[in-house]
PDB file of C-alpha atoms in Angstrom:
ATOM      1  CA  LEU G   1     -23.740 -83.923 -62.507  1.00  0.00           C
ATOM      2  CA  ASP G   2     -22.907 -86.373 -59.703  1.00  0.00           C
ATOM      3  CA  LEU G   3     -26.176 -88.074 -58.843  1.00  0.00           C
ATOM      4  CA  ALA G   4     -26.642 -90.021 -55.620  1.00  0.00           C
ATOM      5  CA  SER G   5     -27.302 -93.732 -55.940  1.00  0.00           C
ATOM      6  CA  PRO G   6     -30.597 -95.255 -54.683  1.00  0.00           C
ATOM      7  CA  GLU G   7     -28.616 -96.815 -51.810  1.00  0.00           C
ATOM      8  CA  GLU G   8     -27.235 -93.424 -50.756  1.00  0.00           C
ATOM      9  CA  ILE G   9     -30.653 -91.777 -50.990  1.00  0.00           C
ATOM     10  CA  THR G  10     -32.150 -94.636 -48.962  1.00  0.00           C
ATOM     11  CA  ALA G  11     -29.665 -94.021 -46.158  1.00  0.00           C
ATOM     12  CA  GLU G  12     -30.385 -90.275 -46.257  1.00  0.00           C
ATOM     13  CA  LEU G  13     -34.130 -90.901 -46.167  1.00  0.00           C
ATOM     14  CA  ILE G  14     -33.896 -93.223 -43.150  1.00  0.00           C
ATOM     15  CA  ALA G  15     -31.782 -90.675 -41.271  1.00  0.00           C
ATOM     16  CA  ALA G  16     -33.896 -87.652 -42.215  1.00  0.00           C
ATOM     17  CA  LEU G  17     -37.249 -89.215 -41.316  1.00  0.00           C
ATOM     18  CA  GLY G  18     -36.136 -91.568 -38.536  1.00  0.00           C
ATOM     19  CA  LEU G  19     -37.505 -94.578 -40.376  1.00  0.00           C
ATOM     20  CA  LYS G  20     -37.239 -98.199 -39.291  1.00  0.00           C
ATOM     21  CA  ALA G  21     -36.555 -99.150 -42.901  1.00  0.00           C
ATOM     22  CA  ALA G  22     -36.700 -97.806 -46.437  1.00  0.00           C
ATOM     23  CA  ALA G  23     -36.022 -98.850 -49.998  1.00  0.00           C
ATOM     24  CA  VAL G  24     -35.503 -96.563 -52.976  1.00  0.00           C
ATOM     25  CA  ILE G  25     -35.381 -97.645 -56.613  1.00  0.00           C
ATOM     26  CA  ASP G  26     -34.425 -95.719 -59.730  1.00  0.00           C
ATOM     27  CA  THR G  27     -37.408 -93.770 -61.010  1.00  0.00           C
ATOM     28  CA  PRO G  28     -39.095 -95.926 -63.695  1.00  0.00           C
ATOM     29  CA  ALA G  29     -39.402 -94.344 -67.131  1.00  0.00           C
ATOM     30  CA  ASN G  30     -42.932 -95.678 -67.587  1.00  0.00           C
ATOM     31  CA  GLY G  31     -44.241 -94.182 -64.343  1.00  0.00           C
ATOM     32  CA  HIS G  32     -45.503 -97.554 -63.103  1.00  0.00           C
ATOM     33  CA  HIS G  33     -45.116 -98.674 -59.494  1.00  0.00           C
ATOM     34  CA  GLY G  34     -44.669-102.419 -60.079  1.00  0.00           C
ATOM     35  CA  GLY G  35     -40.904-102.092 -59.657  1.00  0.00           C
ATOM     36  CA  LEU G  36     -41.480-101.279 -55.985  1.00  0.00           C
ATOM     37  CA  ALA G  37     -42.582-104.887 -55.398  1.00  0.00           C
ATOM     38  CA  THR G  38     -39.023-106.267 -55.247  1.00  0.00           C
ATOM     39  CA  PRO G  39     -37.749-103.927 -52.493  1.00  0.00           C
ATOM     40  CA  LEU G  40     -41.076-104.297 -50.673  1.00  0.00           C
ATOM     41  CA  GLY G  41     -40.592-108.068 -50.740  1.00  0.00           C
ATOM     42  CA  THR G  42     -37.097-107.631 -49.316  1.00  0.00           C
ATOM     43  CA  LEU G  43     -38.435-105.564 -46.395  1.00  0.00           C
ATOM     44  CA  LEU G  44     -41.115-108.190 -45.711  1.00  0.00           C
ATOM     45  CA  ARG G  45     -38.578-111.016 -45.672  1.00  0.00           C
ATOM     46  CA  GLU G  46     -36.194-109.037 -43.466  1.00  0.00           C
ATOM     47  CA  ALA G  47     -39.043-108.456 -40.993  1.00  0.00           C
ATOM     48  CA  GLU G  48     -38.972-112.223 -40.266  1.00  0.00           C
ATOM     49  CA  LEU G  49     -42.725-112.410 -39.837  1.00  0.00           C
ATOM     50  CA  ALA G  50     -43.597-115.516 -37.853  1.00  0.00           C
ATOM     51  CA  GLU G  51     -46.379-117.970 -38.576  1.00  0.00           C
ATOM     52  CA  GLY G  52     -49.632-116.371 -37.483  1.00  0.00           C
ATOM     53  CA  ALA G  53     -48.379-112.814 -38.073  1.00  0.00           C
ATOM     54  CA  VAL G  54     -50.980-110.316 -39.316  1.00  0.00           C
ATOM     55  CA  ILE G  55     -50.340-108.232 -42.442  1.00  0.00           C
ATOM     56  CA  GLY G  56     -52.808-105.434 -43.170  1.00  0.00           C
ATOM     57  CA  ILE G  57     -53.394-104.253 -46.744  1.00  0.00           C
ATOM     58  CA  GLY G  58     -54.601-100.776 -47.721  1.00  0.00           C
ATOM     59  CA  TRP G  59     -55.940 -99.583 -51.045  1.00  0.00           C
ATOM     60  CA  GLY G  60     -54.575 -97.376 -53.816  1.00  0.00           C
ATOM     61  CA  ARG G  61     -52.770 -97.548 -57.144  1.00  0.00           C
ATOM     62  CA  ALA G  62     -49.299 -98.236 -55.749  1.00  0.00           C
ATOM     63  CA  VAL G  63     -50.574-100.995 -53.457  1.00  0.00           C
ATOM     64  CA  ARG G  64     -52.466-102.564 -56.341  1.00  0.00           C
ATOM     65  CA  GLU G  65     -49.397-102.508 -58.596  1.00  0.00           C
ATOM     66  CA  VAL G  66     -46.996-104.045 -56.080  1.00  0.00           C
ATOM     67  CA  ILE G  67     -49.467-106.825 -55.292  1.00  0.00           C
ATOM     68  CA  SER G  68     -50.054-107.423 -59.000  1.00  0.00           C
ATOM     69  CA  ALA G  69     -46.276-107.697 -59.429  1.00  0.00           C
ATOM     70  CA  GLY G  70     -46.121-110.245 -56.603  1.00  0.00           C
ATOM     71  CA  LEU G  71     -45.260-110.605 -52.918  1.00  0.00           C
ATOM     72  CA  PRO G  72     -42.811-113.176 -51.481  1.00  0.00           C
ATOM     73  CA  ARG G  73     -43.788-116.432 -49.787  1.00  0.00           C
ATOM     74  CA  LEU G  74     -44.578-115.841 -46.119  1.00  0.00           C
ATOM     75  CA  ALA G  75     -46.304-119.053 -45.173  1.00  0.00           C
ATOM     76  CA  GLY G  76     -48.721-118.990 -42.282  1.00  0.00           C
ATOM     77  CA  VAL G  77     -49.370-115.247 -42.187  1.00  0.00           C
ATOM     78  CA  ASN G  78     -52.835-113.716 -41.991  1.00  0.00           C
ATOM     79  CA  ILE G  79     -53.763-111.160 -44.663  1.00  0.00           C
ATOM     80  CA  VAL G  80     -56.424-108.644 -43.679  1.00  0.00           C
ATOM     81  CA  PRO G  81     -57.895-105.531 -45.352  1.00  0.00           C
ATOM     82  CA  LEU G  82     -57.356-102.311 -43.425  1.00  0.00           C
ATOM     83  CA  ASN G  83     -60.650-100.774 -44.482  1.00  0.00           C
ATOM     84  CA  GLY G  84     -64.051-101.611 -45.843  1.00  0.00           C
ATOM     85  CA  GLY G  85     -64.964-101.557 -49.508  1.00  0.00           C
ATOM     86  CA  MET G  86     -66.236 -98.791 -51.739  1.00  0.00           C
ATOM     87  CA  GLN G  87     -68.898 -98.638 -54.434  1.00  0.00           C
ATOM     88  CA  GLN G  88     -66.286 -97.915 -57.080  1.00  0.00           C
ATOM     89  CA  ALA G  89     -65.365 -99.926 -60.167  1.00  0.00           C
ATOM     90  CA  ALA G  90     -61.742 -98.723 -60.338  1.00  0.00           C
ATOM     91  CA  ALA G  91     -59.250-101.553 -59.827  1.00  0.00           C
ATOM     92  CA  HIS G  92     -57.280 -99.739 -57.120  1.00  0.00           C
ATOM     93  CA  PHE G  93     -60.271 -99.757 -54.747  1.00  0.00           C
ATOM     94  CA  GLN G  94     -60.860-103.540 -54.804  1.00  0.00           C
ATOM     95  CA  ILE G  95     -59.534-104.170 -51.303  1.00  0.00           C
ATOM     96  CA  ASN G  96     -60.780-107.746 -50.895  1.00  0.00           C
ATOM     97  CA  GLU G  97     -59.208-108.700 -54.216  1.00  0.00           C
ATOM     98  CA  PHE G  98     -55.881-107.308 -52.980  1.00  0.00           C
ATOM     99  CA  VAL G  99     -56.240-109.516 -49.906  1.00  0.00           C
ATOM    100  CA  ARG G 100     -57.043-112.584 -52.022  1.00  0.00           C
ATOM    101  CA  GLN G 101     -54.049-112.028 -54.299  1.00  0.00           C
ATOM    102  CA  ALA G 102     -51.674-111.277 -51.422  1.00  0.00           C
ATOM    103  CA  ALA G 103     -52.759-114.424 -49.572  1.00  0.00           C
ATOM    104  CA  GLU G 104     -52.325-116.530 -52.716  1.00  0.00           C
ATOM    105  CA  GLN G 105     -48.828-115.135 -53.317  1.00  0.00           C
ATOM    106  CA  THR G 106     -47.603-115.393 -49.728  1.00  0.00           C
ATOM    107  CA  GLY G 107     -49.246-118.703 -48.938  1.00  0.00           C
ATOM    108  CA  GLY G 108     -51.127-116.948 -46.159  1.00  0.00           C
ATOM    109  CA  GLN G 109     -54.703-116.995 -44.930  1.00  0.00           C
ATOM    110  CA  PRO G 110     -57.054-114.326 -46.352  1.00  0.00           C
ATOM    111  CA  HIS G 111     -59.587-112.562 -44.138  1.00  0.00           C
ATOM    112  CA  PHE G 112     -62.185-110.613 -46.092  1.00  0.00           C
ATOM    113  CA  LEU G 113     -64.202-107.616 -44.970  1.00  0.00           C
ATOM    114  CA  HIS G 114     -67.671-107.494 -46.493  1.00  0.00           C
ATOM    115  CA  ALA G 115     -68.630-104.067 -45.224  1.00  0.00           C
ATOM    116  CA  PRO G 116     -68.489-100.527 -46.645  1.00  0.00           C
ATOM    117  CA  TYR G 117     -65.676 -98.194 -45.644  1.00  0.00           C
ATOM    118  CA  LEU G 118     -68.251 -95.477 -44.877  1.00  0.00           C
ATOM    119  CA  SER G 119     -71.832 -95.781 -43.650  1.00  0.00           C
ATOM    120  CA  SER G 120     -74.186 -94.242 -41.119  1.00  0.00           C
ATOM    121  CA  HIS G 121     -73.512 -94.533 -37.386  1.00  0.00           C
ATOM    122  CA  GLU G 122     -76.373 -97.011 -37.101  1.00  0.00           C
ATOM    123  CA  LEU G 123     -75.268 -99.237 -39.984  1.00  0.00           C
ATOM    124  CA  ARG G 124     -71.660 -99.126 -38.827  1.00  0.00           C
ATOM    125  CA  ALA G 125     -72.734-100.569 -35.488  1.00  0.00           C
ATOM    126  CA  VAL G 126     -74.727-103.292 -37.256  1.00  0.00           C
ATOM    127  CA  PHE G 127     -71.797-104.266 -39.482  1.00  0.00           C
ATOM    128  CA  LEU G 128     -69.355-104.347 -36.569  1.00  0.00           C
ATOM    129  CA  ASN G 129     -71.737-106.637 -34.688  1.00  0.00           C
ATOM    130  CA  ASP G 130     -71.615-109.230 -37.459  1.00  0.00           C
ATOM    131  CA  PRO G 131     -69.394-112.154 -36.342  1.00  0.00           C
ATOM    132  CA  SER G 132     -67.385-112.371 -39.576  1.00  0.00           C
ATOM    133  CA  VAL G 133     -66.792-108.608 -39.688  1.00  0.00           C
ATOM    134  CA  ARG G 134     -65.916-108.570 -35.989  1.00  0.00           C
ATOM    135  CA  GLU G 135     -63.376-111.372 -36.492  1.00  0.00           C
ATOM    136  CA  THR G 136     -61.633-109.545 -39.349  1.00  0.00           C
ATOM    137  CA  VAL G 137     -61.680-106.135 -37.665  1.00  0.00           C
ATOM    138  CA  GLY G 138     -60.337-107.741 -34.488  1.00  0.00           C
ATOM    139  CA  LEU G 139     -57.116-108.571 -36.322  1.00  0.00           C
ATOM    140  CA  TRP G 140     -56.332-104.838 -36.566  1.00  0.00           C
ATOM    141  CA  ASP G 141     -55.335-104.962 -32.900  1.00  0.00           C
ATOM    142  CA  ARG G 142     -52.740-107.616 -33.780  1.00  0.00           C
ATOM    143  CA  LEU G 143     -51.096-105.953 -36.770  1.00  0.00           C
ATOM    144  CA  ASP G 144     -47.473-106.970 -37.227  1.00  0.00           C
ATOM    145  CA  CYS G 145     -47.129-105.281 -40.601  1.00  0.00           C
ATOM    146  CA  ALA G 146     -49.155-102.900 -42.759  1.00  0.00           C
ATOM    147  CA  ILE G 147     -48.785-102.119 -46.468  1.00  0.00           C
ATOM    148  CA  VAL G 148     -50.496 -98.834 -47.330  1.00  0.00           C
ATOM    149  CA  GLY G 149     -50.514 -96.093 -49.912  1.00  0.00           C
ATOM    150  CA  VAL G 150     -50.297 -92.371 -49.268  1.00  0.00           C
ATOM    151  CA  GLY G 151     -52.995 -90.279 -50.902  1.00  0.00           C
ATOM    152  CA  LEU G 152     -52.555 -86.997 -52.738  1.00  0.00           C
ATOM    153  CA  PRO G 153     -54.012 -83.819 -51.208  1.00  0.00           C
ATOM    154  CA  HIS G 154     -57.265 -82.631 -52.775  1.00  0.00           C
ATOM    155  CA  SER G 155     -55.514 -79.558 -54.184  1.00  0.00           C
ATOM    156  CA  VAL G 156     -53.345 -81.820 -56.362  1.00  0.00           C
ATOM    157  CA  ASN G 157     -55.549 -84.845 -56.988  1.00  0.00           C
ATOM    158  CA  PRO G 158     -57.698 -84.296 -60.129  1.00  0.00           C
ATOM    159  CA  PRO G 159     -61.422 -84.090 -59.258  1.00  0.00           C
ATOM    160  CA  GLU G 160     -62.202 -86.999 -61.589  1.00  0.00           C
ATOM    161  CA  ALA G 161     -59.677 -89.180 -59.730  1.00  0.00           C
ATOM    162  CA  SER G 162     -61.010 -88.358 -56.272  1.00  0.00           C
ATOM    163  CA  VAL G 163     -63.783 -90.278 -54.530  1.00  0.00           C
ATOM    164  CA  ALA G 164     -63.757 -88.063 -51.436  1.00  0.00           C
ATOM    165  CA  ILE G 165     -67.197 -86.985 -50.264  1.00  0.00           C
ATOM    166  CA  ALA G 166     -68.100 -83.288 -49.953  1.00  0.00           C
ATOM    167  CA  THR G 167     -67.535 -83.009 -46.198  1.00  0.00           C
ATOM    168  CA  GLU G 168     -64.252 -84.863 -46.555  1.00  0.00           C
ATOM    169  CA  LYS G 169     -62.995 -82.261 -49.030  1.00  0.00           C
ATOM    170  CA  ALA G 170     -64.365 -79.362 -47.015  1.00  0.00           C
ATOM    171  CA  PHE G 171     -62.659 -80.349 -43.766  1.00  0.00           C
ATOM    172  CA  THR G 172     -59.358 -81.598 -45.172  1.00  0.00           C
ATOM    173  CA  HIS G 173     -58.271 -78.801 -47.531  1.00  0.00           C
ATOM    174  CA  ALA G 174     -55.283 -78.140 -45.231  1.00  0.00           C
ATOM    175  CA  ALA G 175     -54.114 -81.769 -45.314  1.00  0.00           C
ATOM    176  CA  VAL G 176     -51.028 -82.788 -47.295  1.00  0.00           C
ATOM    177  CA  GLY G 177     -52.110 -86.412 -47.704  1.00  0.00           C
ATOM    178  CA  ASP G 178     -53.807 -89.373 -46.089  1.00  0.00           C
ATOM    179  CA  VAL G 179     -53.375 -93.002 -45.100  1.00  0.00           C
ATOM    180  CA  ILE G 180     -56.627 -94.966 -45.615  1.00  0.00           C
ATOM    181  CA  ARG G 181     -58.536 -91.662 -45.302  1.00  0.00           C
ATOM    182  CA  HIS G 182     -56.850 -90.552 -42.096  1.00  0.00           C
ATOM    183  CA  TYR G 183     -55.617 -87.105 -43.159  1.00  0.00           C
ATOM    184  CA  VAL G 184     -52.514 -85.351 -41.837  1.00  0.00           C
ATOM    185  CA  GLY G 185     -50.677 -82.045 -42.048  1.00  0.00           C
ATOM    186  CA  ILE G 186     -46.987 -81.939 -42.880  1.00  0.00           C
ATOM    187  CA  ASP G 187     -46.290 -81.828 -39.134  1.00  0.00           C
ATOM    188  CA  GLY G 188     -48.032 -85.183 -38.729  1.00  0.00           C
ATOM    189  CA  ARG G 189     -50.973 -83.783 -36.827  1.00  0.00           C
ATOM    190  CA  PRO G 190     -54.345 -85.296 -37.763  1.00  0.00           C
ATOM    191  CA  VAL G 191     -56.775 -83.311 -39.885  1.00  0.00           C
ATOM    192  CA  ALA G 192     -60.206 -84.557 -38.831  1.00  0.00           C
ATOM    193  CA  TRP G 193     -63.229 -84.526 -41.111  1.00  0.00           C
ATOM    194  CA  ASP G 194     -66.953 -84.871 -40.589  1.00  0.00           C
ATOM    195  CA  GLY G 195     -67.601 -88.538 -41.287  1.00  0.00           C
ATOM    196  CA  GLU G 196     -64.261 -90.025 -40.256  1.00  0.00           C
ATOM    197  CA  GLU G 197     -65.863 -91.502 -37.142  1.00  0.00           C
ATOM    198  CA  ARG G 198     -68.236 -93.459 -39.410  1.00  0.00           C
ATOM    199  CA  MET G 199     -65.437 -95.225 -41.288  1.00  0.00           C
ATOM    200  CA  ILE G 200     -64.841 -98.939 -40.975  1.00  0.00           C
ATOM    201  CA  ALA G 201     -61.063 -98.805 -41.101  1.00  0.00           C
ATOM    202  CA  ALA G 202     -58.035 -99.449 -38.944  1.00  0.00           C
ATOM    203  CA  SER G 203     -57.383 -96.465 -36.695  1.00  0.00           C
ATOM    204  CA  PRO G 204     -54.202 -94.370 -36.691  1.00  0.00           C
ATOM    205  CA  GLU G 205     -53.360 -95.857 -33.276  1.00  0.00           C
ATOM    206  CA  GLN G 206     -53.680 -99.411 -34.606  1.00  0.00           C
ATOM    207  CA  LEU G 207     -51.343 -98.530 -37.491  1.00  0.00           C
ATOM    208  CA  ARG G 208     -48.857 -96.967 -35.058  1.00  0.00           C
ATOM    209  CA  ARG G 209     -48.731-100.169 -33.023  1.00  0.00           C
ATOM    210  CA  ALA G 210     -47.726-102.278 -36.054  1.00  0.00           C
ATOM    211  CA  ARG G 211     -44.076-103.319 -35.829  1.00  0.00           C
ATOM    212  CA  LEU G 212     -43.598-102.383 -39.481  1.00  0.00           C
ATOM    213  CA  SER G 213     -45.997-100.081 -41.345  1.00  0.00           C
ATOM    214  CA  ILE G 214     -44.803 -99.589 -44.907  1.00  0.00           C
ATOM    215  CA  GLY G 215     -45.901 -96.660 -47.036  1.00  0.00           C
ATOM    216  CA  VAL G 216     -45.684 -97.566 -50.733  1.00  0.00           C
ATOM    217  CA  ALA G 217     -45.825 -94.375 -52.781  1.00  0.00           C
ATOM    218  CA  ALA G 218     -43.955 -92.918 -55.729  1.00  0.00           C
ATOM    219  CA  THR G 219     -44.614 -89.502 -57.181  1.00  0.00           C
ATOM    220  CA  PRO G 220     -42.892 -86.275 -56.103  1.00  0.00           C
ATOM    221  CA  GLU G 221     -46.297 -84.664 -55.505  1.00  0.00           C
ATOM    222  CA  LYS G 222     -46.691 -87.050 -52.557  1.00  0.00           C
ATOM    223  CA  ALA G 223     -43.517 -85.880 -50.791  1.00  0.00           C
ATOM    224  CA  ALA G 224     -45.342 -83.730 -48.228  1.00  0.00           C
ATOM    225  CA  GLY G 225     -47.928 -86.448 -47.637  1.00  0.00           C
ATOM    226  CA  ILE G 226     -45.227 -89.046 -46.992  1.00  0.00           C
ATOM    227  CA  ILE G 227     -43.494 -86.713 -44.522  1.00  0.00           C
ATOM    228  CA  GLY G 228     -46.789 -86.086 -42.718  1.00  0.00           C
ATOM    229  CA  ALA G 229     -47.662 -89.784 -42.656  1.00  0.00           C
ATOM    230  CA  VAL G 230     -44.275 -90.678 -41.148  1.00  0.00           C
ATOM    231  CA  ARG G 231     -44.485 -87.907 -38.567  1.00  0.00           C
ATOM    232  CA  SER G 232     -47.984 -89.080 -37.623  1.00  0.00           C
ATOM    233  CA  GLY G 233     -46.574 -92.524 -36.841  1.00  0.00           C
ATOM    234  CA  MET G 234     -48.996 -94.262 -39.210  1.00  0.00           C
ATOM    235  CA  ILE G 235     -46.050 -95.403 -41.321  1.00  0.00           C
ATOM    236  CA  ASN G 236     -42.500 -96.112 -40.140  1.00  0.00           C
ATOM    237  CA  ALA G 237     -41.025 -97.450 -43.396  1.00  0.00           C
ATOM    238  CA  VAL G 238     -41.111 -96.191 -46.980  1.00  0.00           C
ATOM    239  CA  VAL G 239     -40.742 -97.857 -50.371  1.00  0.00           C
ATOM    240  CA  THR G 240     -40.444 -95.287 -53.149  1.00  0.00           C
ATOM    241  CA  ASP G 241     -38.428 -94.134 -56.159  1.00  0.00           C
ATOM    242  CA  SER G 242     -35.454 -91.790 -56.305  1.00  0.00           C
ATOM    243  CA  ALA G 243     -37.392 -88.791 -57.652  1.00  0.00           C
ATOM    244  CA  THR G 244     -39.869 -88.980 -54.780  1.00  0.00           C
ATOM    245  CA  ALA G 245     -37.146 -89.597 -52.202  1.00  0.00           C
ATOM    246  CA  GLN G 246     -35.215 -86.563 -53.446  1.00  0.00           C
ATOM    247  CA  ALA G 247     -38.384 -84.454 -53.333  1.00  0.00           C
ATOM    248  CA  ILE G 248     -38.843 -85.519 -49.693  1.00  0.00           C
ATOM    249  CA  LEU G 249     -35.249 -84.605 -48.815  1.00  0.00           C
ATOM    250  CA  ASP G 250     -35.534 -81.264 -50.629  1.00  0.00           C
ATOM    251  CA  LEU G 251     -38.758 -80.456 -48.797  1.00  0.00           C
ATOM    252  CA  LEU G 252     -37.267 -81.381 -45.432  1.00  0.00           C
ATOM    253  CA  SER G 253     -34.450 -78.901 -46.074  1.00  0.00           C
ATOM    254  CA  LEU G 254     -36.932 -76.011 -46.166  1.00  0.00           C
ATOM    255  CA  PRO G 255     -37.563 -74.125 -42.891  1.00  0.00           C
ATOM    256  CA  GLU G 256     -41.350 -74.387 -43.244  1.00  0.00           C
ATOM    257  CA  ALA G 257     -41.156 -78.198 -43.323  1.00  0.00           C
ATOM    258  CA  GLY G 258     -39.300 -78.360 -40.004  1.00  0.00           C
TER     259      GLY G 258
END
């Protein structure tokens, strides 16, 4: 069997999705995502981010693993969380810790967000009126680069692994994935949910304006979600493994994915 190399699959992926950039690695035997850190670092260096550039960080397992593995030196950049925190103990939800680590690794300046990702309309207004929160959130309008995960659809994600609230699940059953809780169909159209307007998170439009918005995700079950996220404009670059990349290409070859 003549298997395509990661470089060949990368070129196919860029052409098929119209990406600004992509990187594909051999699928790791251990299922871990840390190996994505090296190609992610290459994309960040190639972006030639200037001093003062703003890099937004999302949450999720893949994002956590690439940051744990290490980011390159990018002195003078600003590191900002793309969403508020969550009352969850799991390591992949510790958004401010991701920011701290990323700033330490890059030599950048961390900007923390001490506010929940979801609250009431009234409390959201109070949080956004706080000077420190307002300063951090204001950086979302200046995003040069974003590093985000792509979430699994609720039909695939095990209930014990999901932290979605009831209305979130009820309204987004047709979604194929999400980027920081902004859900999409495979056509890239948004799938709104009751509560989304109460989130403290960068908006889809703010992500679209970033010069480079990198989706870091590796599992074939996320193929449809990655396609939808790219078509939505929330990500314009992908770092993944060969199994996931091939699943994306296979899915794009089907008439219903067109």
